[in-house]
Short mmCIF file of C-alpha atoms in Angstrom, two decimals:
data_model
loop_
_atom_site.label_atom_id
_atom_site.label_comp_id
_atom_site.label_asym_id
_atom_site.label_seq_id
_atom_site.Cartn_x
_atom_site.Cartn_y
_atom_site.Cartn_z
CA UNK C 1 174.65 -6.52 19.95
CA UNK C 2 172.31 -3.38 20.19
CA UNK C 3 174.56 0.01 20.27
CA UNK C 4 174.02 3.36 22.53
CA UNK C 5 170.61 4.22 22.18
CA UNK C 6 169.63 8.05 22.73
CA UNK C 7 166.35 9.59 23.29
CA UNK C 8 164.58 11.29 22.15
CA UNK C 9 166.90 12.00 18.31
CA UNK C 10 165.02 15.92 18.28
CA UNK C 11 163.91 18.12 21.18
CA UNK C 12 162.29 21.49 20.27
CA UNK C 13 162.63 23.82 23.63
CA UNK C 14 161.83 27.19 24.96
CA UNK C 15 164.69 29.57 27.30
CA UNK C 16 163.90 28.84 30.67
CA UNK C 17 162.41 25.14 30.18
CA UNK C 18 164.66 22.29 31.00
CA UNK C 19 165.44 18.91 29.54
CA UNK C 20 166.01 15.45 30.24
CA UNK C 21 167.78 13.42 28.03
CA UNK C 22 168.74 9.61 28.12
CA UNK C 23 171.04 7.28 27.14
CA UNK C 24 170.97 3.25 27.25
CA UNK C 25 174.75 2.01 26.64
CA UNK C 26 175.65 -1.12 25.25
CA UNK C 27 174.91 -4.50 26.61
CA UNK C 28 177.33 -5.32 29.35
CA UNK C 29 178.93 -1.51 29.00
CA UNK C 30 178.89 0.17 32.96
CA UNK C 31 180.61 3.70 31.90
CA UNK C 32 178.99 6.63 30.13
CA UNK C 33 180.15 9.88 29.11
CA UNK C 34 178.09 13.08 27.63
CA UNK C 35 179.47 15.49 25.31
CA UNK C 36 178.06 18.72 23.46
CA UNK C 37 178.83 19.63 19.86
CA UNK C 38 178.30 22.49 18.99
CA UNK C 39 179.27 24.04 15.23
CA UNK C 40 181.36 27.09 17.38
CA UNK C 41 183.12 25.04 20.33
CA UNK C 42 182.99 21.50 19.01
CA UNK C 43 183.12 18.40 20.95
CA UNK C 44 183.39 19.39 24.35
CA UNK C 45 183.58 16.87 28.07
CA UNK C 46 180.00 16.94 29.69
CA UNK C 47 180.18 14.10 32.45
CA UNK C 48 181.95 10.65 32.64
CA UNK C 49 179.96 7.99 35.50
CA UNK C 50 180.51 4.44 36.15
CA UNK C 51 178.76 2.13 38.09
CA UNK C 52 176.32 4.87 39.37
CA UNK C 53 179.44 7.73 39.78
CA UNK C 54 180.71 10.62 38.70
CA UNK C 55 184.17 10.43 37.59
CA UNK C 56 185.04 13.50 36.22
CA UNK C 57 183.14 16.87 35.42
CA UNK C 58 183.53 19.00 32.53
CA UNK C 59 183.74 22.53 32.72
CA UNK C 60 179.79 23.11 32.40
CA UNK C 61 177.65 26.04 34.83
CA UNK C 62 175.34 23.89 37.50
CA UNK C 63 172.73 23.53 35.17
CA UNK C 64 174.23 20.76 33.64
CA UNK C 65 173.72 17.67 35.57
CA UNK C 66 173.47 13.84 35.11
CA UNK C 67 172.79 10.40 36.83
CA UNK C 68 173.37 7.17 36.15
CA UNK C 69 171.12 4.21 37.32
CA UNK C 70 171.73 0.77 38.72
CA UNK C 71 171.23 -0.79 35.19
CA UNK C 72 173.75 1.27 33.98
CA UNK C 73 171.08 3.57 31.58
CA UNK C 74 172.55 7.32 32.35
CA UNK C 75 170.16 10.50 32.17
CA UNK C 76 171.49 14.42 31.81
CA UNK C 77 169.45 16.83 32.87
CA UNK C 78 169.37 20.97 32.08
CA UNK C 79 167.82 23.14 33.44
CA UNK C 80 166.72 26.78 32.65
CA UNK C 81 167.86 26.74 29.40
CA UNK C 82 169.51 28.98 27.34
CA UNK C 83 169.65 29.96 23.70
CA UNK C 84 173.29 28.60 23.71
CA UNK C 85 172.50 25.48 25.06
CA UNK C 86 171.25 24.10 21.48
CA UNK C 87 173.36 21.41 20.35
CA UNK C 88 173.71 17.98 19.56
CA UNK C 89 174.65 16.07 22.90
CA UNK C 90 176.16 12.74 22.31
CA UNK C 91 176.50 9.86 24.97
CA UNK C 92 179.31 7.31 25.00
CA UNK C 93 179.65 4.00 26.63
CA UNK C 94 182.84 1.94 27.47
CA UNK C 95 183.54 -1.70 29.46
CA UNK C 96 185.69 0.09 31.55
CA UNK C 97 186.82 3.84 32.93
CA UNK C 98 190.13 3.32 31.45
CA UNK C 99 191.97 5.83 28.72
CA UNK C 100 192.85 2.59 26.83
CA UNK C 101 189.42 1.94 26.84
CA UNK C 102 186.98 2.35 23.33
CA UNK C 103 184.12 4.80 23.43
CA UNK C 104 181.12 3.71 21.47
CA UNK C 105 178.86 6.68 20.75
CA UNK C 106 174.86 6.81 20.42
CA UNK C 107 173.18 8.95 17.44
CA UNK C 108 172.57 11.86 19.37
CA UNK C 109 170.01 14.00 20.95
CA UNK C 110 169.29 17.36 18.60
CA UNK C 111 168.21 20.31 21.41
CA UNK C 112 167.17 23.24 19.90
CA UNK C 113 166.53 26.23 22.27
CA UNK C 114 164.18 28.89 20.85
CA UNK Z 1 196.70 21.28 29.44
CA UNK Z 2 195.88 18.66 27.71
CA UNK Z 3 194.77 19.61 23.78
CA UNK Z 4 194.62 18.05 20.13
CA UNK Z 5 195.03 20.07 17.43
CA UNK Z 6 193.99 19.27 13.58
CA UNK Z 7 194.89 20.15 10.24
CA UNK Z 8 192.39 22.95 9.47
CA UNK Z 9 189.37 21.66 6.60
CA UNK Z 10 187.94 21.71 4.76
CA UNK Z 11 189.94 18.81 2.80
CA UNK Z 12 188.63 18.24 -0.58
CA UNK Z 13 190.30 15.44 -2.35
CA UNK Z 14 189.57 13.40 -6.16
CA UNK Z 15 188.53 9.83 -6.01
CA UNK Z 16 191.57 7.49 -5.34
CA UNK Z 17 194.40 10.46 -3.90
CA UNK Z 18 196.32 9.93 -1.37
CA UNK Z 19 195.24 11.12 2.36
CA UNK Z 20 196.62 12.72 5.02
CA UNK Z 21 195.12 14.77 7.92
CA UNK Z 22 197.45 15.99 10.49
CA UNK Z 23 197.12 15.50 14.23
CA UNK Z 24 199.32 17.12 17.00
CA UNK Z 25 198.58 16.66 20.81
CA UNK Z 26 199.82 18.17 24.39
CA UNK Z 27 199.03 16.30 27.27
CA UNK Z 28 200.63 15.43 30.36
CA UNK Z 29 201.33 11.46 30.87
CA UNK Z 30 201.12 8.99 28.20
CA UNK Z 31 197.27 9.37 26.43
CA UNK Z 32 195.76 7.03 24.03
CA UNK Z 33 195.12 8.50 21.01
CA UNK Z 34 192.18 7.91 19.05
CA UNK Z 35 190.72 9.14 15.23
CA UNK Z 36 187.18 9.33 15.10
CA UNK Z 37 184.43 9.41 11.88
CA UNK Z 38 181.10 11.94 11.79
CA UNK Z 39 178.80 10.92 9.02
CA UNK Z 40 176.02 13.70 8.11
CA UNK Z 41 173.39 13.03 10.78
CA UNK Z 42 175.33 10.36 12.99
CA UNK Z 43 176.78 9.93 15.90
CA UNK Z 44 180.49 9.10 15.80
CA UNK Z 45 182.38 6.03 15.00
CA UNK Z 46 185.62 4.64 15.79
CA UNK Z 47 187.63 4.21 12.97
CA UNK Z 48 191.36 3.14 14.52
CA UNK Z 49 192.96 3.84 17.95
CA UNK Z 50 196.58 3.40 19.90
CA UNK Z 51 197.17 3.44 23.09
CA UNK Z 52 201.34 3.59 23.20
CA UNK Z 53 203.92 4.90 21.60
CA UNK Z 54 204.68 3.58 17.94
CA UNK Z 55 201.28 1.73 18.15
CA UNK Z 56 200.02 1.71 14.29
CA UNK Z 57 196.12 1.81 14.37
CA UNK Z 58 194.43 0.81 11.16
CA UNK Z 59 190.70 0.56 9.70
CA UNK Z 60 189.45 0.56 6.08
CA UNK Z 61 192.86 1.20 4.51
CA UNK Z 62 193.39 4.10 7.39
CA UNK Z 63 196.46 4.23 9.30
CA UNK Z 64 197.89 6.32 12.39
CA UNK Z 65 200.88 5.82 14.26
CA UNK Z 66 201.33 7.04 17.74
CA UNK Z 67 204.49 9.34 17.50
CA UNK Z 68 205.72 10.20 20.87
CA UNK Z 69 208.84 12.06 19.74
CA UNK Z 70 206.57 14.26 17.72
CA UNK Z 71 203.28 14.32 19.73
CA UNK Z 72 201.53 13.21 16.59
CA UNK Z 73 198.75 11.03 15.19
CA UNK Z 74 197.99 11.44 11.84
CA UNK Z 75 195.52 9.97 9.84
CA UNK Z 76 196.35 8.19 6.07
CA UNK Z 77 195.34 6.59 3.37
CA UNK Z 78 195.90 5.42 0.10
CA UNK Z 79 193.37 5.35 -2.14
CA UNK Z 80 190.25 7.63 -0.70
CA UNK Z 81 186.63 6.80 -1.83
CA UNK Z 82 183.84 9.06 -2.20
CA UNK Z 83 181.91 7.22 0.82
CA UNK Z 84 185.13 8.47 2.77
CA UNK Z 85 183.19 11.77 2.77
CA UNK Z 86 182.86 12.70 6.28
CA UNK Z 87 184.10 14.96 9.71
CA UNK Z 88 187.10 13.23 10.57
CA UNK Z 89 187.89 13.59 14.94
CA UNK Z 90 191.25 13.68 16.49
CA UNK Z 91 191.52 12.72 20.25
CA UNK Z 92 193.33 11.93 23.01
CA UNK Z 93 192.31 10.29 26.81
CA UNK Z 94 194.22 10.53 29.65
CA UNK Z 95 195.59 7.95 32.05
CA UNK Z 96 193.01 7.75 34.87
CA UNK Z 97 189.98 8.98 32.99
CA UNK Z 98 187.71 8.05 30.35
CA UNK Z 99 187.42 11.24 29.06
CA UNK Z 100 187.86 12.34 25.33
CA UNK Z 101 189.60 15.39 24.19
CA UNK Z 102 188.89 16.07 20.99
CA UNK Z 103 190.84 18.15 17.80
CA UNK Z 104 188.47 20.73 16.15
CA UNK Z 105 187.58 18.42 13.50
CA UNK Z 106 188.46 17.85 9.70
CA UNK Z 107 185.85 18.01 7.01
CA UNK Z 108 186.47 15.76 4.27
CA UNK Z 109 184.89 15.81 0.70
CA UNK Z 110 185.77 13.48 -1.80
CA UNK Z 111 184.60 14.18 -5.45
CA UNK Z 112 184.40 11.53 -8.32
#
């Protein structure tokens, strides 16, 4: 069985562009959740959807925003970027939006901001 | 709120020692509780979960047990190798949600 696939692995961007980045979760799998890493805050909550929803929200400005589709393939979107904004965002996908439930994470996406 | 917190790193350990990375955790209801692996350049990996109290999650020769008494997780094991090298995650989700709340992380080198 294929794993969370993320694309593109490296984005190069400038302040003030914005970025789309996607994530295919696992076969089967209908929730996905973003996170950032970043070396100063760490793992931090981006967005958690399922079946096409937002669940929950983390505690991101409006330029942080996400989808998912019908096929369950989810897409985060930011806009106007800022120099803080580089990171490594991560995608997760689970069976089921349950807190029993196992999150299997993609490679990453590696934004860099200049 | 809800919060895990880790032993701080870095952690650097000889071939074959014995492990142990502390986890402590505040949250409000019963969470599962969850240790996670960062390889250089990954993404990360499960390595063992529990989702009640005095569950005992184990992987590779790791072990947790869900202490509910002490609000604690933490992470042990034996004999560590040098591919046990890694950024070791703490976490915890809450009843209702998917979401992961995550300990600052534990960098851990093993040398031969």
């Amino acid at each position: 069985k294929a794993g969370v696939t993320q694309t593109p692995r490296y984005l190069i961007k400038t302040r003030g562009q914005q970025v789309t980045l996607s994530c295919s979760p696992i076969s089967g799998h209908r929730s996905v959740s973003w996170y950032q890493q970043t070396p100063g805050q760490g793992l931090q909550f981006l967005f958690e959807y399922f079946s096409e929803t937002q669940r929950n929200k983390g505690n991101f400005p409006g330029r942080f925003s996400g989808r998912q589709f019908s096929n369950s393939r989810s897409e985060m979107n930011v806009s106007t970027l800022e120099l803080g904004d580089s990171a490594l965002y991560l995608c997760a996908s689970g069976s089921f939006p349950g807190h029993t439930d196992t999150q299997y994470f993609g490679p990453g996406t590696r934004l860099t901001v200049l | 709120g809800n919060s895990v917190t880790q032993m701080e790193g870095p952690v650097t350990l000889s071939e074959e020692a014995f492990l142990t990375i502390n986890c402590t955790y505040t949250a409000t209801g019963y969470p599962s509780l969850f240790w996670y692996v960062q390889y250089p350049g990954e993404g990360l990996q499960l390595l063992l979960k529990a989702t009640k109290a005095d569950d005992k999650g184990s992987n590779k020769g790791f072990e947790a047990t869900y202490r509910k008494e002490t609000t604690s997780f933490h992470l042990e094991k034996g004999s560590v190798q040098v591919s046990d090298s890694a950024v070791y995650f703490c976490a915890l989700s809450l009843q209702g949600a998917q979401k992961l709340v995550f300990g600052q992380g534990t960098r851990l080198t093993i040398n031969p």
